[in-house]
Short mmCIF file of C-alpha atoms and ligand atoms in Angstrom, two decimals:
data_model
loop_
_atom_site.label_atom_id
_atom_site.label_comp_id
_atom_site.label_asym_id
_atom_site.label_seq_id
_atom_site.Cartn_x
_atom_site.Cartn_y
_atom_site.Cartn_z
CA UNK A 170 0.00 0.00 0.00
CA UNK A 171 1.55 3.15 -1.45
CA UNK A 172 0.49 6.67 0.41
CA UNK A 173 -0.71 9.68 -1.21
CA UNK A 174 0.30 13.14 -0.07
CA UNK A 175 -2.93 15.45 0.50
CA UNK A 176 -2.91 18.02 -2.73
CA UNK A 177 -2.16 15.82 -4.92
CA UNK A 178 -2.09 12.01 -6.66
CA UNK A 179 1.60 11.66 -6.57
CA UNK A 180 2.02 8.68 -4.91
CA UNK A 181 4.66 8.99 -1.86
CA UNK A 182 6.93 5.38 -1.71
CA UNK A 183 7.81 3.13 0.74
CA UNK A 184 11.42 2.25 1.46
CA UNK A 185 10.43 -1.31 0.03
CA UNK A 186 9.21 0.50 -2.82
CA UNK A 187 12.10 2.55 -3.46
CA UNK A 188 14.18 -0.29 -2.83
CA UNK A 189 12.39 -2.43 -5.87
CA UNK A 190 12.18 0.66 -8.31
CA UNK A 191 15.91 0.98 -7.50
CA UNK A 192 16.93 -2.48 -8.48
CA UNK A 193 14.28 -2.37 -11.76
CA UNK A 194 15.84 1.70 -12.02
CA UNK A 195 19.51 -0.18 -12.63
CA UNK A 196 18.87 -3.23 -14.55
CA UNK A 197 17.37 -0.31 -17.13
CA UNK A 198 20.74 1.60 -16.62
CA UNK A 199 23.10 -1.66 -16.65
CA UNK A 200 20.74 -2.27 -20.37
CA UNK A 201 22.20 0.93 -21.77
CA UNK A 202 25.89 -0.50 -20.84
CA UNK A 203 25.24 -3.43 -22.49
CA UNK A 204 24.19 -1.60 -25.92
CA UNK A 205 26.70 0.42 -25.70
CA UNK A 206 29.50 -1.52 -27.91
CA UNK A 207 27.43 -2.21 -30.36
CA UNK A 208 26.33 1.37 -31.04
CA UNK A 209 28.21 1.80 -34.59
CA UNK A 210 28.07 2.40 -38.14
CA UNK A 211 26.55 -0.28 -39.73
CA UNK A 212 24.00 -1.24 -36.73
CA UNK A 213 20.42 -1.64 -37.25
CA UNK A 214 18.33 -0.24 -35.00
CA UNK A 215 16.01 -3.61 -35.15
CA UNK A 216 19.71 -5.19 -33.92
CA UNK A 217 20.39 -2.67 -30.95
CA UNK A 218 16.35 -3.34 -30.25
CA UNK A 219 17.42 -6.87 -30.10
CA UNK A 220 20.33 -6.95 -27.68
CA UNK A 221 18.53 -4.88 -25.36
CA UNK A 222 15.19 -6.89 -25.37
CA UNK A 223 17.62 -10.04 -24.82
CA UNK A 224 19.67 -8.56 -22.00
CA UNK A 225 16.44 -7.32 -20.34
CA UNK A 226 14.78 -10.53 -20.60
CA UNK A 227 18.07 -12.78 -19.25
CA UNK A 228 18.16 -10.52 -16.29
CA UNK A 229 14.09 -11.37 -15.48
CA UNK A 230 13.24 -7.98 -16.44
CA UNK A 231 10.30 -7.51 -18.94
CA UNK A 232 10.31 -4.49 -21.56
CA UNK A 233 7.72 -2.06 -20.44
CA UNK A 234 7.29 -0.39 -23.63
CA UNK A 235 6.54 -3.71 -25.69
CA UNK A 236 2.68 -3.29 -26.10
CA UNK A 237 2.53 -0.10 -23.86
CA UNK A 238 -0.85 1.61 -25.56
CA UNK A 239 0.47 -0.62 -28.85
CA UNK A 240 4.13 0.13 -29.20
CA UNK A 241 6.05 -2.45 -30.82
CA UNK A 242 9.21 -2.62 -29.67
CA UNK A 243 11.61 -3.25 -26.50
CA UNK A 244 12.76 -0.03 -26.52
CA UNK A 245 12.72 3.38 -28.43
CA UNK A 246 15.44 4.58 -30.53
CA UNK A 247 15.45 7.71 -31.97
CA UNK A 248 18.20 9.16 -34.44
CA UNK A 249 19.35 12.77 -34.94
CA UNK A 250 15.64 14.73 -35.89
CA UNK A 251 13.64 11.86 -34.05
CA UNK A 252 13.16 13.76 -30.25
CA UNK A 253 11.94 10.61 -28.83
CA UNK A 254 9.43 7.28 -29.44
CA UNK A 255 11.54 6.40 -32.65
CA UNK A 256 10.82 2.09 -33.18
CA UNK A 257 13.50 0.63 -34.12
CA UNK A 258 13.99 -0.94 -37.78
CA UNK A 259 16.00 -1.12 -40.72
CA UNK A 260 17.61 1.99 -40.46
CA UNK A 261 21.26 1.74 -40.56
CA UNK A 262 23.43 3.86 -38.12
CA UNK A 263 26.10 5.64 -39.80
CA UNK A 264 29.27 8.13 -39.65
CA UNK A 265 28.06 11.06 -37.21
CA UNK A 266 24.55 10.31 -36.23
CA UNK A 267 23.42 11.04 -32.28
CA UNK A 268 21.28 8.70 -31.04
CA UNK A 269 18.81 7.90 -28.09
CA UNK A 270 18.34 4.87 -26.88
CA UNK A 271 15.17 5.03 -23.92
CA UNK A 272 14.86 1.97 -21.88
CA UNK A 273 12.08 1.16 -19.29
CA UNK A 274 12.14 -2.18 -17.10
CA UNK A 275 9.64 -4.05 -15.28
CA UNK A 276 11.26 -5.99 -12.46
CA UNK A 277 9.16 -7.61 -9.61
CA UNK A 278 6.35 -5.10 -11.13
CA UNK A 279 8.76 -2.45 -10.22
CA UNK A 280 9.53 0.27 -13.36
CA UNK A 281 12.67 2.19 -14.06
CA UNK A 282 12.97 4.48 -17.00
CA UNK A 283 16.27 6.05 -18.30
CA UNK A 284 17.87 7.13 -21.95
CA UNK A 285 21.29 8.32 -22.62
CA UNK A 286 22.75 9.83 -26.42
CA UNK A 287 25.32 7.46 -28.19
CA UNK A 288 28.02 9.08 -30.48
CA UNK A 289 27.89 7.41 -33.83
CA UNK A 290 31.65 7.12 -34.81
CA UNK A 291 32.87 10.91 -35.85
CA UNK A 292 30.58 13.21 -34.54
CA UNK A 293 30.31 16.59 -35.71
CA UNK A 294 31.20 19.44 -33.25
CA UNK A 295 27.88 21.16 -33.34
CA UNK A 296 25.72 18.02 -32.81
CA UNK A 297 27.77 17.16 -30.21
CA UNK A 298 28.05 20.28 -28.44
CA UNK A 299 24.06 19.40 -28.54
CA UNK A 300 24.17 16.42 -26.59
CA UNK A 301 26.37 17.89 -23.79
CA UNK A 302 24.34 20.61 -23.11
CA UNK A 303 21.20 18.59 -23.10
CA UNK A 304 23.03 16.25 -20.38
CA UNK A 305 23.87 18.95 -18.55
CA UNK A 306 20.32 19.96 -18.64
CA UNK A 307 19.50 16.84 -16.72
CA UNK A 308 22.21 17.82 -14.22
CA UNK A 309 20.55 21.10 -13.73
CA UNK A 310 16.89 19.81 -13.65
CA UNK A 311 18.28 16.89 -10.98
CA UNK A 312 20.00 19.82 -9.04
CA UNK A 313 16.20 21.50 -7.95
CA UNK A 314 14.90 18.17 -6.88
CA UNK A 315 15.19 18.65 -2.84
CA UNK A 316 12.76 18.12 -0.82
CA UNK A 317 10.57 21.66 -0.40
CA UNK A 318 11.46 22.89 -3.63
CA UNK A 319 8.78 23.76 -6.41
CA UNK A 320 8.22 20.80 -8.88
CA UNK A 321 8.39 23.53 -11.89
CA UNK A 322 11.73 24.71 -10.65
CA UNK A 323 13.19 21.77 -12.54
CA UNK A 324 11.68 22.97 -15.81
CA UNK A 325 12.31 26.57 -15.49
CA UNK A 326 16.08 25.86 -15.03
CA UNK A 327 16.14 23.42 -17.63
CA UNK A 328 14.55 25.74 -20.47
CA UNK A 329 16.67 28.71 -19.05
CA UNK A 330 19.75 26.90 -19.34
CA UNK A 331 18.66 25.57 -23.03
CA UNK A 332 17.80 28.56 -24.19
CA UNK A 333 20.78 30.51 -23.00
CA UNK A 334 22.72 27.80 -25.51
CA UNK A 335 20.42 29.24 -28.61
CA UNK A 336 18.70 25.79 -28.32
CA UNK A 337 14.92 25.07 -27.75
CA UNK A 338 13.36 23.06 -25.25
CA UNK A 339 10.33 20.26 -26.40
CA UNK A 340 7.32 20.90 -24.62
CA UNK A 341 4.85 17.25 -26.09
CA UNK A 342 6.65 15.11 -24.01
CA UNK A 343 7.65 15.38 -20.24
CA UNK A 344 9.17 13.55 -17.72
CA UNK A 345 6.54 11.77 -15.30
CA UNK A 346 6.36 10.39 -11.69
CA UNK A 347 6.86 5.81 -12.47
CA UNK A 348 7.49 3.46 -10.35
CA UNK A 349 4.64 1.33 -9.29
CA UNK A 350 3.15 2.14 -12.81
CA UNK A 351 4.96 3.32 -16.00
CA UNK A 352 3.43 6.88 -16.09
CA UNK A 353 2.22 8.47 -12.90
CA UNK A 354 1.55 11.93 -11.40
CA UNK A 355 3.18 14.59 -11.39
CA UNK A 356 4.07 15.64 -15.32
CA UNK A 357 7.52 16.79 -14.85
CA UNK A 358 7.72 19.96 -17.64
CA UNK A 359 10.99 20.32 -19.04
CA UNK A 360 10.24 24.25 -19.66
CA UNK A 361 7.99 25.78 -16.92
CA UNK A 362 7.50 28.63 -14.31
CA UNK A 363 9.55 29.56 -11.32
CA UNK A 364 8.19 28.45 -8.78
CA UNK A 365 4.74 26.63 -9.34
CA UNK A 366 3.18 23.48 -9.06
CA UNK A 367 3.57 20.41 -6.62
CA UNK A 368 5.63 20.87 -3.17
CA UNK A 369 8.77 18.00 -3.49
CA UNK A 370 8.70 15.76 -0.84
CA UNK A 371 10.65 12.49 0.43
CA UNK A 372 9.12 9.31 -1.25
CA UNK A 373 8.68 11.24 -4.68
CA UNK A 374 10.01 8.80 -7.50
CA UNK A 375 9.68 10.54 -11.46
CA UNK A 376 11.82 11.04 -14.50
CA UNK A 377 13.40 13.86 -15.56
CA UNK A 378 14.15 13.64 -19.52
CA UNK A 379 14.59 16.76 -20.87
CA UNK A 380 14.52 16.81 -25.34
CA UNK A 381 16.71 19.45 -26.43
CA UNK A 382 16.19 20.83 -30.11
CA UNK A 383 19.05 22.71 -32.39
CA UNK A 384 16.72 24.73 -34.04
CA UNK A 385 12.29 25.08 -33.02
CA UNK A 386 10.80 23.69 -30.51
CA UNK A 387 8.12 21.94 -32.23
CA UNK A 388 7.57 18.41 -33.37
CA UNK A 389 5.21 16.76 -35.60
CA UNK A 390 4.07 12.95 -35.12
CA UNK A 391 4.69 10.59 -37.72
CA UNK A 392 1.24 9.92 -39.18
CA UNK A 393 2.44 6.26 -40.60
CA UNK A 394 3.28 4.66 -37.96
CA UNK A 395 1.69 6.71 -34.85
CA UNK A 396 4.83 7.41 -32.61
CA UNK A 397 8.10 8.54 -34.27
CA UNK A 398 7.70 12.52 -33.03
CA UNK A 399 10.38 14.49 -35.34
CA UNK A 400 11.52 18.12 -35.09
CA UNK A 401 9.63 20.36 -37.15
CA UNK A 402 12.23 21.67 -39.27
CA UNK A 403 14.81 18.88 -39.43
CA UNK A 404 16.88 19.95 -36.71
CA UNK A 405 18.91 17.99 -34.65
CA UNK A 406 17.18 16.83 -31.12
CA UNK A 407 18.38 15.26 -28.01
CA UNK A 408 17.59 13.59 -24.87
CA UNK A 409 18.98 11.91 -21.54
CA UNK A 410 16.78 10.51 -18.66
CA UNK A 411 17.02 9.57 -15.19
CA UNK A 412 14.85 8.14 -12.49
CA UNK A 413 14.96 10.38 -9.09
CA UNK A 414 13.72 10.11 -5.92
CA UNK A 415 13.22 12.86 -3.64
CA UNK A 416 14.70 12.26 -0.11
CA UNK A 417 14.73 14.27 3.01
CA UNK A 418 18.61 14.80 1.85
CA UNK A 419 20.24 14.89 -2.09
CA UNK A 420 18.42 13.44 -5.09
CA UNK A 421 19.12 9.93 -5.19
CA UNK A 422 19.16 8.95 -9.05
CA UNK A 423 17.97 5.38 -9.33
CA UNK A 424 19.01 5.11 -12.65
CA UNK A 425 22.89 6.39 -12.02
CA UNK A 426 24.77 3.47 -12.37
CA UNK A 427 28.39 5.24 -13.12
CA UNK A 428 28.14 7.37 -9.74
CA UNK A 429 28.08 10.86 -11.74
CA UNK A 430 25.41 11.79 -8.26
CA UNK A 431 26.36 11.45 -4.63
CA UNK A 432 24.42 9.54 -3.10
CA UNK A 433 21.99 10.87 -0.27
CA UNK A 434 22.83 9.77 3.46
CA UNK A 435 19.25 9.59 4.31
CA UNK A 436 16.13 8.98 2.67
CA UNK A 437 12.97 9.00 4.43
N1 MF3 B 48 10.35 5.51 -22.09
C1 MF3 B 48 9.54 6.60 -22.56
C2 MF3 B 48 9.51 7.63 -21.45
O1 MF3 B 48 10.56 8.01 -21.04
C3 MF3 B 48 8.17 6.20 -22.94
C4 MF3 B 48 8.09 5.31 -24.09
S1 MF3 B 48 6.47 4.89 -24.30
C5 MF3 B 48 6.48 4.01 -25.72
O2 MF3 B 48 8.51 8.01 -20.91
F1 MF3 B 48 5.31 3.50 -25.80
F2 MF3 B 48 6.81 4.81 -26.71
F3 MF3 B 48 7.39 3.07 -25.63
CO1 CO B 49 10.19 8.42 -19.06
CO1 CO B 50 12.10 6.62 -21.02
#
């Protein structure tokens, strides 16, 4: 039995909750490690599908996005204009493409949700200049998630911190309280205003995944296939996620499985 805070329906977790969306939060991380090395020219995206859906499955983990409101796939993969939900197919990777992989785990009905950007061989300086600004972003949104704090101060930092790099910040998709299900309360905005909306407390668990664009902020939906959402105008776009949970101390990232975030001394 999960409690509820009083203003809203974000659901407040118990340690043994947090301790099961932790281990589901790394096997999702430790997914992305295993993908890595065969991120290269040459590499379908059906074939990186593949060796994640395998490495998921050997480690009792089932892909949350296979079947999730009809998606196909294990996993989404989404290459230099796709901002997120690209399926995975025949494409080819080649020479210089950025690309997101987004996994999301199911372990003992726990989920964890993260997506990092892959270098394709020789990347150029601009589109990679991209991708570490849009990590950073992360950083920055991760940074305002303290207990207190106002749930939109993640989103306002983020889009200020985009925006002072001349890029644009995606505002279709957000990042969104998971855990016992794949997409809870709250919507986590990625560009939003100082301080409004929910109150951060300890027991919080959501993703912050922040879709950076080179050029507008707009995407269109592919109307083929229902969920490949491209920038507008062609434009490079990218993203990296993490699972958090607020404690009464730092934000503990679930999903941080190279120790880039300290982790918090206390937790409830
Ligand atoms: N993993 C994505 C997220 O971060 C959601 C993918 S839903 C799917 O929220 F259906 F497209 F797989
Ligand atoms: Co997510
Ligand atoms: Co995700």
């Amino acid at each position: 039995m999960a409690f509820r805070d009083t203003k809203s329906k974000i659901i407040l977790k118990t340690p043994a909750q947090i301790e099961g969306i932790r281990e589901s939060s790394l096997l999702a991380a430790k997914t992305l490690k295993a993908v890595e090395p065969y991120v290269k020219p040459g590499a379908s995206t059906e074939f990186l599908n593949k060796i994640c859906a395998e490495f998921m499955l050997e480690h009792g983990a089932i892909p949350a996005t296979l079947g999730y409101h009809g998606y196909p796939k294990e996993s989404c993969i989404s290459v230099n204009d796709v901002i997120c939900h690209g399926i995975p197919g025949k494409y080819e990777l080649r020479d210089g493409d950025i690309v997101n992989i987004d996994i999301t785990t199911i372990y003992k009905s726990f989920f964890g949700d993260t997506s990092k950007m892959f270098l394709v061989g020789e990347v150029a300086p601009h589109a990679k200049k991209l991708v570490e600004v849009t990590k950073e972003c992360l950083a920055i949104g991760i940074r305002e998630c303290y207990s207190g704090n106002a749930l939109n101060n993640i989103g306002y930092q983020i889009n200020k911190y985009a925006t002072s790099n001349g890029y644009s910040t995606v505002y279709e998709f957000c990042g969104h309280g998971v855990g016992i299900k794949f997409h809870e309360e709250p919507e986590v905005c990625h560009i939003a205003e100082k301080n409004t909306g929910a109150i951060l407390a300890p027991g919080m668990i959501f993703t912050i995944e922040p879709m950076i664009n080179a050029g507008k902020a707009r995407c269109k939906v592919d109307r083929k296939d229902g969920w490949t959402a491209r920038t507008i105008d062609g434009r490079l776009s990218a993203q990296f996620e993490h699972t958090i949970c607020i404690t009464k101390d730092k934000p503990y990232v679930l999903t941080d499985i190279d120790g880039e975030f300290e982790l918090p001394t206390e937790i409830l």
